[in-house]
Amino acid sequence: MRFDVITLFPEQFRILSGEGVVARALGSGIAELHLWNPRDFALGAHRRVDDRPYGGGPGMVMLFEPLAAAIAAARAASPGAQVAYLSPQGRTLDQQAMIDFASAPGWILLAGRYEGIDERLLASCIDQEWSIGDYVLSGGELPAMVVMDAVIRLLPGALGHERSACEDSHMNGLLDCPHFSRPEQIDGLRVPEVLLSGDHGAIARWRRQQALGRTWLRRPDLLAKMTLDNDEQQLLQDFIQARQAAALDSGEIEP
Ligand code: 4HQ
């Protein structure tokens, strides 16, 4: 998968080549990163990439021309790629969006600065607008890196162990189950007995039940979007019952 990023701060992306899953994917050719600086496409001795907003007000706006030229150059270098602008006005990203991103031939990610880009770019050069969440950052570089990280780890060969990408939180619409490693006991807190049993069927059922139960407790909005089969409904009922029994037992609620 080829990523082309348009940014005034290409140096920031060096962090991706340092260490970890993304760095290895870039190093092995599973993913490619090409950086384009709009300043290199700015005309005139001053190489202006921003100017004051019409109508007045604080901050600067990224100029149409240098960005349009940078996008055109990236499009020519990456046939079939989609152009995505990262901004709080975009649709909020989720795991399904990242899965969809992973099946495109390439992405041109526009990382904006200042108050954002000239609105006319959205009409003429940009295919999609995406947000990483409802908060305001100082630039689109981190959002572009968030997209790259989430997409690259889905690419075949990126994780080394192919099962784990599909077992992650959100891959099945649910939160992840709890994880434990050695030692068996820490400050009186024991690893759940079933995980020590060696019974792989029971372990898989327990994990499924924990994922369902935690999603029910913490993210009922996710559960509402799913249809549970009979088995899963039973697992969740048992989780809820066990929780109520434990609350009664501890005197937390009245009988
Ligand atoms: N910004 N999700 C403003 C974001 C953002 C977000 C990027 C700040 C674009 C112009 N991007 N610039 N949240 O806050 O994607």
PDB file of C-alpha atoms in Angstrom, residues 73-191:
ATOM      1  CA  ALA A  73       1.781  15.702  -8.347  1.00  0.00           C
ATOM      2  CA  ALA A  74       0.892  13.025  -5.783  1.00  0.00           C
ATOM      3  CA  ARG A  75      -2.034  11.805  -7.922  1.00  0.00           C
ATOM      4  CA  ALA A  76       0.269  11.499 -10.946  1.00  0.00           C
ATOM      5  CA  ALA A  77       2.724   9.453  -8.842  1.00  0.00           C
ATOM      6  CA  SER A  78       0.040   7.182  -7.319  1.00  0.00           C
ATOM      7  CA  PRO A  79      -2.567   6.168  -9.917  1.00  0.00           C
ATOM      8  CA  GLY A  80      -5.922   5.188  -8.420  1.00  0.00           C
ATOM      9  CA  ALA A  81      -5.176   6.685  -5.002  1.00  0.00           C
ATOM     10  CA  GLN A  82      -7.925   8.447  -3.065  1.00  0.00           C
ATOM     11  CA  VAL A  83      -7.304  11.899  -1.580  1.00  0.00           C
ATOM     12  CA  ALA A  84      -8.364  12.250   2.066  1.00  0.00           C
ATOM     13  CA  TYR A  85      -8.279  15.474   4.092  1.00  0.00           C
ATOM     14  CA  LEU A  86      -7.991  15.050   7.871  1.00  0.00           C
ATOM     15  CA  SER A  87     -10.146  17.546   9.743  1.00  0.00           C
ATOM     16  CA  PRO A  88     -12.604  17.770  12.632  1.00  0.00           C
ATOM     17  CA  GLN A  89     -15.354  18.458  10.043  1.00  0.00           C
ATOM     18  CA  GLY A  90     -14.878  14.994   8.517  1.00  0.00           C
ATOM     19  CA  ARG A  91     -16.676  11.749   9.250  1.00  0.00           C
ATOM     20  CA  THR A  92     -15.319  10.099  12.415  1.00  0.00           C
ATOM     21  CA  LEU A  93     -12.957   7.220  11.712  1.00  0.00           C
ATOM     22  CA  ASP A  94     -13.631   3.770  13.153  1.00  0.00           C
ATOM     23  CA  GLN A  95     -12.191   0.292  12.610  1.00  0.00           C
ATOM     24  CA  GLN A  96     -14.523  -0.423   9.673  1.00  0.00           C
ATOM     25  CA  ALA A  97     -13.248   2.725   7.930  1.00  0.00           C
ATOM     26  CA  MET A  98      -9.662   1.540   8.486  1.00  0.00           C
ATOM     27  CA  ILE A  99     -10.541  -1.883   6.995  1.00  0.00           C
ATOM     28  CA  ASP A 100     -12.012  -0.101   3.957  1.00  0.00           C
ATOM     29  CA  PHE A 101      -8.893   2.106   3.700  1.00  0.00           C
ATOM     30  CA  ALA A 102      -6.749  -1.057   3.670  1.00  0.00           C
ATOM     31  CA  SER A 103      -8.345  -2.311   0.440  1.00  0.00           C
ATOM     32  CA  ALA A 104      -7.587   0.801  -1.668  1.00  0.00           C
ATOM     33  CA  PRO A 105      -4.474   0.834  -3.870  1.00  0.00           C
ATOM     34  CA  GLY A 106      -3.164   3.959  -2.187  1.00  0.00           C
ATOM     35  CA  TRP A 107      -3.977   7.047  -0.145  1.00  0.00           C
ATOM     36  CA  ILE A 108      -3.009  10.660  -0.502  1.00  0.00           C
ATOM     37  CA  LEU A 109      -3.414  12.181   2.961  1.00  0.00           C
ATOM     38  CA  LEU A 110      -3.614  15.959   3.257  1.00  0.00           C
ATOM     39  CA  ALA A 111      -2.383  17.192   6.632  1.00  0.00           C
ATOM     40  CA  GLY A 112      -3.532  20.771   7.139  1.00  0.00           C
ATOM     41  CA  ARG A 113      -2.188  23.476   9.459  1.00  0.00           C
ATOM     42  CA  TYR A 114      -3.486  26.824  10.736  1.00  0.00           C
ATOM     43  CA  GLU A 115      -7.270  27.302  10.473  1.00  0.00           C
ATOM     44  CA  GLY A 116      -7.372  24.760   7.634  1.00  0.00           C
ATOM     45  CA  ILE A 117      -7.502  24.805   3.840  1.00  0.00           C
ATOM     46  CA  ASP A 118      -9.301  27.029   1.326  1.00  0.00           C
ATOM     47  CA  GLU A 119     -12.800  25.515   1.126  1.00  0.00           C
ATOM     48  CA  ARG A 120     -12.643  25.328  -2.684  1.00  0.00           C
ATOM     49  CA  LEU A 121     -10.034  22.546  -2.437  1.00  0.00           C
ATOM     50  CA  LEU A 122     -12.714  20.305  -0.952  1.00  0.00           C
ATOM     51  CA  ALA A 123     -14.861  20.722  -4.060  1.00  0.00           C
ATOM     52  CA  SER A 124     -12.099  20.366  -6.647  1.00  0.00           C
ATOM     53  CA  CYS A 125      -9.289  18.144  -5.288  1.00  0.00           C
ATOM     54  CA  ILE A 126     -10.449  16.118  -2.279  1.00  0.00           C
ATOM     55  CA  ASP A 127     -12.360  12.827  -2.377  1.00  0.00           C
ATOM     56  CA  GLN A 128     -13.028  12.262   1.337  1.00  0.00           C
ATOM     57  CA  GLU A 129     -12.855  14.162   4.630  1.00  0.00           C
ATOM     58  CA  TRP A 130     -12.159  12.226   7.842  1.00  0.00           C
ATOM     59  CA  SER A 131     -11.757  13.107  11.530  1.00  0.00           C
ATOM     60  CA  ILE A 132      -9.921  11.100  14.183  1.00  0.00           C
ATOM     61  CA  GLY A 133     -12.225  12.426  16.923  1.00  0.00           C
ATOM     62  CA  ASP A 134     -14.053  15.403  18.378  1.00  0.00           C
ATOM     63  CA  TYR A 135     -11.147  17.497  19.636  1.00  0.00           C
ATOM     64  CA  VAL A 136      -8.902  20.080  18.013  1.00  0.00           C
ATOM     65  CA  LEU A 137      -5.255  19.472  17.146  1.00  0.00           C
ATOM     66  CA  SER A 138      -2.690  21.923  15.857  1.00  0.00           C
ATOM     67  CA  GLY A 139      -2.214  20.067  12.586  1.00  0.00           C
ATOM     68  CA  GLY A 140      -3.289  17.090  10.501  1.00  0.00           C
ATOM     69  CA  GLU A 141       0.085  15.319  10.754  1.00  0.00           C
ATOM     70  CA  LEU A 142      -0.800  13.211  13.814  1.00  0.00           C
ATOM     71  CA  PRO A 143      -4.218  12.276  12.306  1.00  0.00           C
ATOM     72  CA  ALA A 144      -2.443  11.192   9.079  1.00  0.00           C
ATOM     73  CA  MET A 145      -0.058   9.051  11.154  1.00  0.00           C
ATOM     74  CA  VAL A 146      -3.006   7.602  13.100  1.00  0.00           C
ATOM     75  CA  VAL A 147      -4.604   6.503   9.817  1.00  0.00           C
ATOM     76  CA  MET A 148      -1.328   5.034   8.554  1.00  0.00           C
ATOM     77  CA  ASP A 149      -0.743   3.091  11.783  1.00  0.00           C
ATOM     78  CA  ALA A 150      -4.265   1.647  11.932  1.00  0.00           C
ATOM     79  CA  VAL A 151      -4.281   0.718   8.216  1.00  0.00           C
ATOM     80  CA  ILE A 152      -0.723  -0.630   7.932  1.00  0.00           C
ATOM     81  CA  ARG A 153      -1.169  -3.113  10.800  1.00  0.00           C
ATOM     82  CA  LEU A 154      -4.085  -4.618   8.809  1.00  0.00           C
ATOM     83  CA  LEU A 155      -1.944  -5.293   5.715  1.00  0.00           C
ATOM     84  CA  PRO A 156      -0.973  -8.932   5.131  1.00  0.00           C
ATOM     85  CA  GLY A 157       2.411  -9.689   6.742  1.00  0.00           C
ATOM     86  CA  ALA A 158       2.567  -6.499   8.813  1.00  0.00           C
ATOM     87  CA  LEU A 159       2.023  -8.127  12.223  1.00  0.00           C
ATOM     88  CA  GLY A 160       3.944 -11.346  11.697  1.00  0.00           C
ATOM     89  CA  HIS A 161       1.197 -13.309  13.444  1.00  0.00           C
ATOM     90  CA  GLU A 162      -1.795 -13.022  11.123  1.00  0.00           C
ATOM     91  CA  ARG A 163      -4.400 -14.120  13.653  1.00  0.00           C
ATOM     92  CA  SER A 164      -3.951 -11.221  15.991  1.00  0.00           C
ATOM     93  CA  ALA A 165      -5.237  -8.430  13.745  1.00  0.00           C
ATOM     94  CA  CYS A 166      -8.621 -10.146  13.504  1.00  0.00           C
ATOM     95  CA  GLU A 167      -8.786 -10.862  17.240  1.00  0.00           C
ATOM     96  CA  ASP A 168      -8.222  -7.228  18.231  1.00  0.00           C
ATOM     97  CA  SER A 169     -10.754  -4.964  19.895  1.00  0.00           C
ATOM     98  CA  HIS A 170     -13.289  -3.663  17.403  1.00  0.00           C
ATOM     99  CA  MET A 171     -12.452  -6.173  14.645  1.00  0.00           C
ATOM    100  CA  ASN A 172     -15.607  -8.129  15.528  1.00  0.00           C
ATOM    101  CA  GLY A 173     -17.569  -5.054  16.662  1.00  0.00           C
ATOM    102  CA  LEU A 174     -16.744  -5.771  20.331  1.00  0.00           C
ATOM    103  CA  LEU A 175     -14.184  -4.590  22.859  1.00  0.00           C
ATOM    104  CA  ASP A 176     -11.299  -6.947  23.581  1.00  0.00           C
ATOM    105  CA  CYS A 177     -11.325  -9.514  26.404  1.00  0.00           C
ATOM    106  CA  PRO A 178      -8.908  -9.066  29.359  1.00  0.00           C
ATOM    107  CA  HIS A 179      -5.352 -10.384  28.991  1.00  0.00           C
ATOM    108  CA  PHE A 180      -3.079 -11.901  31.657  1.00  0.00           C
ATOM    109  CA  SER A 181       0.527 -13.059  31.771  1.00  0.00           C
ATOM    110  CA  ARG A 182       2.910 -14.315  34.477  1.00  0.00           C
ATOM    111  CA  PRO A 183       2.957 -14.456  37.424  1.00  0.00           C
ATOM    112  CA  GLU A 184      -0.276 -16.276  38.360  1.00  0.00           C
ATOM    113  CA  GLN A 185      -0.823 -14.043  41.373  1.00  0.00           C
ATOM    114  CA  ILE A 186      -0.107 -10.324  41.987  1.00  0.00           C
ATOM    115  CA  ASP A 187      -1.127  -8.666  45.292  1.00  0.00           C
ATOM    116  CA  GLY A 188      -3.667 -11.442  45.864  1.00  0.00           C
ATOM    117  CA  LEU A 189      -5.160 -10.985  42.377  1.00  0.00           C
ATOM    118  CA  ARG A 190      -5.267 -14.343  40.610  1.00  0.00           C
ATOM    119  CA  VAL A 191      -5.431 -15.107  36.903  1.00  0.00           C
TER     120      VAL A 191
END
